């Protein structure tokens, strides 16, 4: 039997009957420079035990051979071309072109296992009050599965999802979202760089949407090794922008505002550390200044301040040591995952 993790219905709400009609689900993929991977992603959609109603691929100005990679599937997908405008824009174009009751995002370098759509449809039928559905996933690095997305420290929130989403993004990134709910909040914010997906989940949940999880690993989430020193600061800057924008809202409760404020302070401290480390790694001229600022900032933990203080006298030597460590960590699954979470 499929295991579901779901929030309780709203207090005082009458029980909703299970859906009697078939739930329709579409898939959309934003595509940019992913020709080597997208065929496997689209193939995983067509191999579903309950295939999507339709599949929309948005080519966001790719210069690789995306057309060639998609040639075997052209009669079973809708391909939309646009100039390079960013992932958020491509995603908005994609879900708006789908026809199903739910629009399901798939990053084109990831893939779904065959039962994912069927399991999410079962959850949608059992709990028609849910607007957002997702599943657990396997984390894959260099074609090796290194674990699951949800862990003891990265848990799916079933209690207070409003405050939970302000603490951390507990929604795995390939959700099925009810189109009417996505339309109501205006889709993805195209002015944000990274973490625009988390910002969208925040708006959905604060608008009243609830999220359910199929507690099975039914997707494969591929992490590609890259520059950890640049990936983490970029991601953290996106989180700062997302939380800052959320705090501009007037509809947060006192508790929710406190949680969001605490989250922003935590992320900002981590961004300061990541930017300081990047400056040391790159031998930037402001490396000493950044380290000194952290050493003097009582908001940082004592251990972080002590480490920063040790680098102040000799930032070049500290940078050389960090570069040596970075080379060893560049293929470390834990380090790769941590830089992107």
CSV table of C-alpha atoms in Angstrom, one decimal:
chain,number,residue,atom,x,y,z
A,1,UNK,CA,0.0,0.0,0.0
A,2,UNK,CA,1.3,3.5,-0.9
A,3,UNK,CA,2.4,5.5,2.1
A,4,UNK,CA,1.3,9.1,2.2
A,5,UNK,CA,2.5,11.9,4.5
A,6,UNK,CA,-0.2,14.6,4.6
A,7,UNK,CA,-1.3,17.5,6.7
A,8,UNK,CA,-4.5,17.4,8.6
A,9,UNK,CA,-7.5,19.0,6.9
A,10,UNK,CA,-8.2,22.6,8.1
A,11,UNK,CA,-9.8,22.7,11.6
A,12,UNK,CA,-13.6,22.5,11.5
A,13,UNK,CA,-13.7,21.6,7.8
A,14,UNK,CA,-16.1,18.9,6.8
A,15,UNK,CA,-14.4,15.8,5.4
A,16,UNK,CA,-14.0,16.0,1.6
A,17,UNK,CA,-15.2,13.0,-0.4
A,18,UNK,CA,-12.6,11.1,-2.4
A,19,UNK,CA,-12.4,12.2,-6.0
A,20,UNK,CA,-14.6,10.0,-8.2
A,21,UNK,CA,-13.3,11.2,-11.6
A,22,UNK,CA,-9.8,10.6,-13.0
A,23,UNK,CA,-7.2,13.2,-12.1
A,24,UNK,CA,-5.4,14.5,-15.1
A,25,UNK,CA,-1.7,15.4,-14.9
A,26,UNK,CA,0.6,17.0,-17.5
A,27,UNK,CA,4.3,17.4,-17.5
A,28,UNK,CA,6.5,20.4,-18.4
A,29,UNK,CA,10.2,20.7,-18.8
A,30,UNK,CA,12.3,23.9,-19.0
A,31,UNK,CA,15.2,23.1,-21.3
A,32,UNK,CA,18.5,24.9,-21.6
A,33,UNK,CA,21.7,23.2,-22.8
A,34,UNK,CA,20.5,19.8,-21.7
A,35,UNK,CA,20.7,17.8,-25.0
A,36,UNK,CA,22.7,15.0,-23.4
A,37,UNK,CA,20.1,14.4,-20.7
A,38,UNK,CA,16.6,15.3,-22.0
A,39,UNK,CA,16.0,12.2,-24.0
A,40,UNK,CA,16.2,10.1,-20.8
A,41,UNK,CA,13.9,12.5,-19.0
A,42,UNK,CA,11.2,12.5,-21.6
A,43,UNK,CA,11.6,8.7,-22.0
A,44,UNK,CA,10.9,8.4,-18.2
A,45,UNK,CA,7.6,10.3,-18.7
A,46,UNK,CA,6.5,8.1,-21.6
A,47,UNK,CA,7.4,5.0,-19.5
A,48,UNK,CA,5.0,5.9,-16.7
A,49,UNK,CA,2.4,3.3,-15.7
A,50,UNK,CA,0.0,6.3,-15.9
A,51,UNK,CA,1.5,8.5,-18.6
A,52,UNK,CA,0.9,12.3,-18.5
A,53,UNK,CA,-2.0,13.8,-20.5
A,54,UNK,CA,0.6,15.9,-22.4
A,55,UNK,CA,4.2,16.8,-22.3
A,56,UNK,CA,5.5,20.4,-22.9
A,57,UNK,CA,9.2,21.1,-23.4
A,58,UNK,CA,10.2,24.8,-23.4
A,59,UNK,CA,13.5,25.4,-25.2
A,60,UNK,CA,14.9,28.5,-23.4
A,61,UNK,CA,17.3,29.6,-26.2
A,62,UNK,CA,19.5,26.5,-26.2
A,63,UNK,CA,22.5,26.4,-28.6
A,64,UNK,CA,23.1,22.7,-28.3
A,65,UNK,CA,21.4,20.0,-30.4
A,66,UNK,CA,18.1,19.9,-28.4
A,67,UNK,CA,16.1,19.3,-31.6
A,68,UNK,CA,18.2,16.2,-32.3
A,69,UNK,CA,17.9,14.9,-28.8
A,70,UNK,CA,14.1,15.3,-28.9
A,71,UNK,CA,13.6,13.9,-32.5
A,72,UNK,CA,12.5,10.4,-31.3
A,73,UNK,CA,9.7,12.0,-29.3
A,74,UNK,CA,8.5,14.8,-31.5
A,75,UNK,CA,5.1,13.3,-32.2
A,76,UNK,CA,4.4,12.8,-28.5
A,77,UNK,CA,5.5,16.2,-27.1
A,78,UNK,CA,4.8,19.9,-27.6
A,79,UNK,CA,8.1,21.8,-28.2
A,80,UNK,CA,8.0,25.6,-27.6
A,81,UNK,CA,11.0,27.8,-28.6
A,82,UNK,CA,11.8,31.1,-26.9
A,83,UNK,CA,14.9,33.3,-26.6
A,84,UNK,CA,17.0,32.7,-23.4
A,85,UNK,CA,14.9,34.3,-20.6
A,86,UNK,CA,15.7,32.1,-17.7
A,87,UNK,CA,14.3,29.0,-16.0
A,88,UNK,CA,11.4,30.8,-14.2
A,89,UNK,CA,10.1,32.2,-17.5
A,90,UNK,CA,10.5,28.9,-19.2
A,91,UNK,CA,8.6,27.2,-16.4
A,92,UNK,CA,5.7,29.7,-16.6
A,93,UNK,CA,5.5,29.2,-20.3
A,94,UNK,CA,5.5,25.4,-19.8
A,95,UNK,CA,2.8,25.0,-17.2
A,96,UNK,CA,0.6,27.5,-18.9
A,97,UNK,CA,0.7,25.4,-22.1
A,98,UNK,CA,-0.3,22.2,-20.4
A,99,UNK,CA,-3.9,20.9,-20.3
A,100,UNK,CA,-4.1,18.7,-17.1
A,101,UNK,CA,-5.7,19.5,-13.8
A,102,UNK,CA,-2.2,19.2,-12.3
A,103,UNK,CA,1.1,20.4,-13.9
A,104,UNK,CA,4.1,18.4,-13.0
A,105,UNK,CA,7.6,19.9,-13.3
A,106,UNK,CA,10.5,17.8,-14.4
A,107,UNK,CA,14.0,19.2,-14.7
A,108,UNK,CA,15.4,17.8,-18.0
A,109,UNK,CA,18.5,16.3,-16.4
A,110,UNK,CA,16.4,14.3,-13.9
A,111,UNK,CA,14.0,11.4,-14.4
A,112,UNK,CA,10.9,9.8,-12.9
A,113,UNK,CA,10.6,6.1,-12.0
A,114,UNK,CA,7.6,4.4,-13.7
A,115,UNK,CA,5.0,4.6,-10.9
A,116,UNK,CA,5.4,8.3,-10.0
A,117,UNK,CA,2.4,9.7,-11.8
A,118,UNK,CA,0.2,6.9,-10.7
A,119,UNK,CA,1.2,7.3,-7.1
A,120,UNK,CA,0.6,11.1,-7.1
A,121,UNK,CA,-2.8,10.5,-8.8
A,122,UNK,CA,-3.7,8.1,-6.0
A,123,UNK,CA,-2.8,10.8,-3.5
A,124,UNK,CA,-4.8,13.4,-5.3
A,125,UNK,CA,-7.9,11.1,-5.4
A,126,UNK,CA,-7.6,10.3,-1.7
A,127,UNK,CA,-7.0,13.9,-0.6
A,128,UNK,CA,-8.7,16.3,-3.1
A,129,UNK,CA,-8.0,19.2,-0.8
A,130,UNK,CA,-4.3,19.1,-1.6
A,131,UNK,CA,-3.0,21.5,-4.3
A,132,UNK,CA,0.6,20.4,-4.3
A,133,UNK,CA,1.8,16.7,-4.5
A,134,UNK,CA,5.3,15.3,-4.5
A,135,UNK,CA,7.3,12.2,-3.8
A,136,UNK,CA,10.7,11.3,-2.3
A,137,UNK,CA,13.6,10.9,-4.6
A,138,UNK,CA,16.9,9.2,-5.0
A,139,UNK,CA,20.0,11.5,-5.1
A,140,UNK,CA,22.4,10.6,-7.9
A,141,UNK,CA,25.9,11.9,-8.3
A,142,UNK,CA,28.1,10.7,-11.2
A,143,UNK,CA,25.5,7.9,-11.9
A,144,UNK,CA,25.8,6.6,-8.3
A,145,UNK,CA,22.9,6.8,-6.0
A,146,UNK,CA,24.1,8.4,-2.7
A,147,UNK,CA,20.9,8.5,-0.7
A,148,UNK,CA,17.3,9.9,-0.6
A,149,UNK,CA,16.1,13.5,-0.7
A,150,UNK,CA,14.2,13.3,2.6
A,151,UNK,CA,16.4,12.4,5.6
A,152,UNK,CA,16.2,12.6,9.3
A,153,UNK,CA,17.4,16.2,9.1
A,154,UNK,CA,15.6,17.1,5.9
A,155,UNK,CA,12.0,16.2,6.7
A,156,UNK,CA,8.7,16.7,5.0
A,157,UNK,CA,6.4,19.0,7.1
A,158,UNK,CA,3.0,17.6,7.9
A,159,UNK,CA,2.2,19.9,10.9
A,160,UNK,CA,2.1,23.7,10.4
A,161,UNK,CA,3.1,24.0,6.8
A,162,UNK,CA,2.9,27.8,6.8
A,163,UNK,CA,5.7,28.2,9.3
A,164,UNK,CA,7.5,25.1,8.0
A,165,UNK,CA,7.9,26.5,4.6
A,166,UNK,CA,9.4,29.7,6.1
A,167,UNK,CA,12.0,27.6,7.9
A,168,UNK,CA,13.1,25.6,4.9
A,169,UNK,CA,12.0,24.3,1.6
A,170,UNK,CA,10.4,21.0,2.5
A,171,UNK,CA,8.9,20.5,-1.0
A,172,UNK,CA,10.9,18.3,-3.3
A,173,UNK,CA,11.4,20.2,-6.5
A,174,UNK,CA,9.4,18.2,-9.0
A,175,UNK,CA,5.9,18.7,-7.6
A,176,UNK,CA,2.5,18.3,-9.2
A,177,UNK,CA,0.7,21.6,-8.7
A,178,UNK,CA,-3.0,22.2,-9.3
A,179,UNK,CA,-3.1,24.6,-12.2
A,180,UNK,CA,-5.9,26.8,-10.7
A,181,UNK,CA,-3.8,27.3,-7.5
A,182,UNK,CA,-0.7,28.2,-9.6
A,183,UNK,CA,-2.7,30.6,-11.6
A,184,UNK,CA,-4.1,32.2,-8.5
A,185,UNK,CA,-0.6,33.1,-7.2
A,186,UNK,CA,0.7,34.2,-10.6
A,187,UNK,CA,3.1,31.4,-11.2
A,188,UNK,CA,6.9,31.7,-10.7
A,189,UNK,CA,8.5,35.0,-10.0
A,190,UNK,CA,10.6,35.8,-13.1
A,191,UNK,CA,12.5,38.6,-11.4
A,192,UNK,CA,14.3,36.2,-9.0
A,193,UNK,CA,17.5,34.3,-9.8
A,194,UNK,CA,17.8,31.1,-7.8
A,195,UNK,CA,15.3,29.7,-5.3
A,196,UNK,CA,12.3,31.1,-7.3
A,197,UNK,CA,10.8,27.7,-6.8
A,198,UNK,CA,10.9,27.9,-3.0
A,199,UNK,CA,9.4,31.4,-3.2
A,200,UNK,CA,6.5,30.1,-5.3
A,201,UNK,CA,5.9,27.3,-2.8
A,202,UNK,CA,5.8,29.9,0.0
A,203,UNK,CA,3.2,32.0,-1.9
A,204,UNK,CA,1.1,28.9,-2.6
A,205,UNK,CA,1.1,27.7,1.0
A,206,UNK,CA,0.5,31.2,2.5
A,207,UNK,CA,-2.4,31.5,0.1
A,208,UNK,CA,-4.0,28.3,1.6
A,209,UNK,CA,-2.6,25.4,-0.5
A,210,UNK,CA,-1.5,22.3,1.3
A,211,UNK,CA,1.2,19.8,0.3
A,212,UNK,CA,1.1,16.0,0.4
A,213,UNK,CA,4.0,13.6,0.0
A,214,UNK,CA,4.1,10.0,-1.5
A,215,UNK,CA,6.7,8.6,0.9
A,216,UNK,CA,8.5,6.6,-1.8
A,217,UNK,CA,11.6,7.4,-3.9
A,218,UNK,CA,9.9,7.7,-7.3
A,219,UNK,CA,12.2,10.2,-8.9
A,220,UNK,CA,16.0,10.4,-9.6
A,221,UNK,CA,17.5,13.8,-8.7
A,222,UNK,CA,20.8,14.2,-10.4
A,223,UNK,CA,23.5,16.5,-8.9
A,224,UNK,CA,26.3,17.4,-11.2
A,225,UNK,CA,29.7,18.2,-9.6
A,226,UNK,CA,30.7,21.8,-10.2
A,227,UNK,CA,32.3,24.8,-8.4
A,228,UNK,CA,31.1,24.5,-4.8
A,229,UNK,CA,32.6,27.9,-4.0
A,230,UNK,CA,30.3,29.6,-6.5
A,231,UNK,CA,27.2,27.4,-6.2
A,232,UNK,CA,26.6,27.9,-2.5
A,233,UNK,CA,26.8,31.7,-2.4
A,234,UNK,CA,24.5,32.0,-5.4
A,235,UNK,CA,21.9,29.7,-3.8
A,236,UNK,CA,22.2,31.5,-0.4
A,237,UNK,CA,21.7,34.9,-2.1
A,238,UNK,CA,18.6,33.6,-3.6
A,239,UNK,CA,17.3,32.5,-0.2
A,240,UNK,CA,18.0,35.9,1.2
A,241,UNK,CA,16.0,37.5,-1.6
A,242,UNK,CA,13.2,35.1,-1.1
A,243,UNK,CA,12.9,35.6,2.6
A,244,UNK,CA,13.3,39.4,2.3
A,245,UNK,CA,10.4,39.5,-0.2
A,246,UNK,CA,8.3,37.3,2.1
A,247,UNK,CA,8.9,39.6,5.0
A,248,UNK,CA,7.4,42.4,2.9
A,249,UNK,CA,4.0,40.7,3.1
A,250,UNK,CA,1.4,42.1,5.4
A,251,UNK,CA,-0.5,38.9,6.0
A,252,UNK,CA,2.1,37.1,8.2
A,253,UNK,CA,1.2,36.3,11.8
A,254,UNK,CA,3.4,37.4,14.6
A,255,UNK,CA,4.8,33.8,14.8
A,256,UNK,CA,5.3,33.5,11.1
A,257,UNK,CA,7.1,36.8,10.9
A,258,UNK,CA,9.4,35.7,13.8
A,259,UNK,CA,10.1,32.4,12.0
A,260,UNK,CA,10.9,34.2,8.7
A,261,UNK,CA,13.1,36.7,10.4
A,262,UNK,CA,15.0,34.0,12.2
A,263,UNK,CA,15.4,32.1,8.9
A,264,UNK,CA,16.7,35.2,7.2
A,265,UNK,CA,19.3,35.9,9.9
A,266,UNK,CA,20.4,32.2,9.7
A,267,UNK,CA,20.7,32.3,5.9
A,268,UNK,CA,22.5,35.7,6.0
A,269,UNK,CA,25.1,34.3,8.4
A,270,UNK,CA,25.7,31.3,6.1
A,271,UNK,CA,26.0,33.6,3.1
A,272,UNK,CA,28.6,35.8,4.9
A,273,UNK,CA,30.6,32.6,5.6
A,274,UNK,CA,30.2,31.3,2.1
A,275,UNK,CA,31.3,34.7,0.6
A,276,UNK,CA,34.3,34.8,2.9
A,277,UNK,CA,35.3,31.4,1.9
A,278,UNK,CA,34.9,32.2,-1.8
A,279,UNK,CA,37.1,35.3,-1.4
A,280,UNK,CA,39.8,33.2,0.3
A,281,UNK,CA,39.6,30.5,-2.4
A,282,UNK,CA,39.8,33.1,-5.2
A,283,UNK,CA,42.5,35.3,-3.5
A,284,UNK,CA,40.2,38.3,-3.7
A,285,UNK,CA,41.3,41.6,-2.4
A,286,UNK,CA,38.5,41.8,0.2
A,287,UNK,CA,39.3,38.3,1.7
A,288,UNK,CA,40.9,39.8,4.9
A,289,UNK,CA,38.1,42.3,5.3
A,290,UNK,CA,35.4,39.6,5.1
A,291,UNK,CA,37.1,37.3,7.5
A,292,UNK,CA,37.6,40.1,10.0
A,293,UNK,CA,34.0,41.1,9.8
A,294,UNK,CA,32.9,37.6,10.7
A,295,UNK,CA,35.5,37.4,13.5
A,296,UNK,CA,34.0,40.5,15.1
A,297,UNK,CA,30.3,39.7,14.5
A,298,UNK,CA,28.8,38.3,17.7
A,299,UNK,CA,25.9,36.9,15.7
A,300,UNK,CA,28.1,34.1,14.3
A,301,UNK,CA,28.9,31.0,16.4
A,302,UNK,CA,32.1,31.1,18.4
A,303,UNK,CA,33.7,28.4,16.2
A,304,UNK,CA,33.0,30.3,13.0
A,305,UNK,CA,34.4,33.5,14.5
A,306,UNK,CA,37.6,31.7,15.7
A,307,UNK,CA,38.2,30.1,12.3
A,308,UNK,CA,37.7,33.5,10.6
A,309,UNK,CA,40.1,35.1,13.0
A,310,UNK,CA,42.8,32.5,12.1
A,311,UNK,CA,42.7,33.5,8.5
A,312,UNK,CA,43.0,37.3,9.0
A,313,UNK,CA,46.8,37.4,9.4
A,314,UNK,CA,47.6,35.3,6.3
A,315,UNK,CA,44.6,35.2,3.9
A,316,UNK,CA,46.8,33.9,1.0
A,317,UNK,CA,48.0,30.9,3.0
A,318,UNK,CA,44.5,30.2,4.2
A,319,UNK,CA,43.2,30.4,0.7
A,320,UNK,CA,45.9,27.9,-0.5
A,321,UNK,CA,44.8,25.5,2.2
A,322,UNK,CA,41.2,25.9,1.3
A,323,UNK,CA,41.9,25.3,-2.4
A,324,UNK,CA,43.6,22.0,-1.5
A,325,UNK,CA,40.6,21.0,0.6
A,326,UNK,CA,38.2,22.1,-2.2
A,327,UNK,CA,39.9,19.8,-4.7
A,328,UNK,CA,39.3,16.9,-2.4
A,329,UNK,CA,35.7,17.9,-1.7
A,330,UNK,CA,34.8,18.6,-5.4
A,331,UNK,CA,33.9,14.9,-5.9
A,332,UNK,CA,32.6,14.3,-2.4
A,333,UNK,CA,28.8,13.5,-2.6
A,334,UNK,CA,28.1,15.0,0.9
A,335,UNK,CA,29.9,18.3,-0.1
A,336,UNK,CA,28.1,18.5,-3.4
A,337,UNK,CA,24.7,17.9,-1.9
A,338,UNK,CA,25.4,20.4,1.0
A,339,UNK,CA,26.4,23.1,-1.5
A,340,UNK,CA,23.0,22.8,-3.2
A,341,UNK,CA,20.8,22.5,-0.1
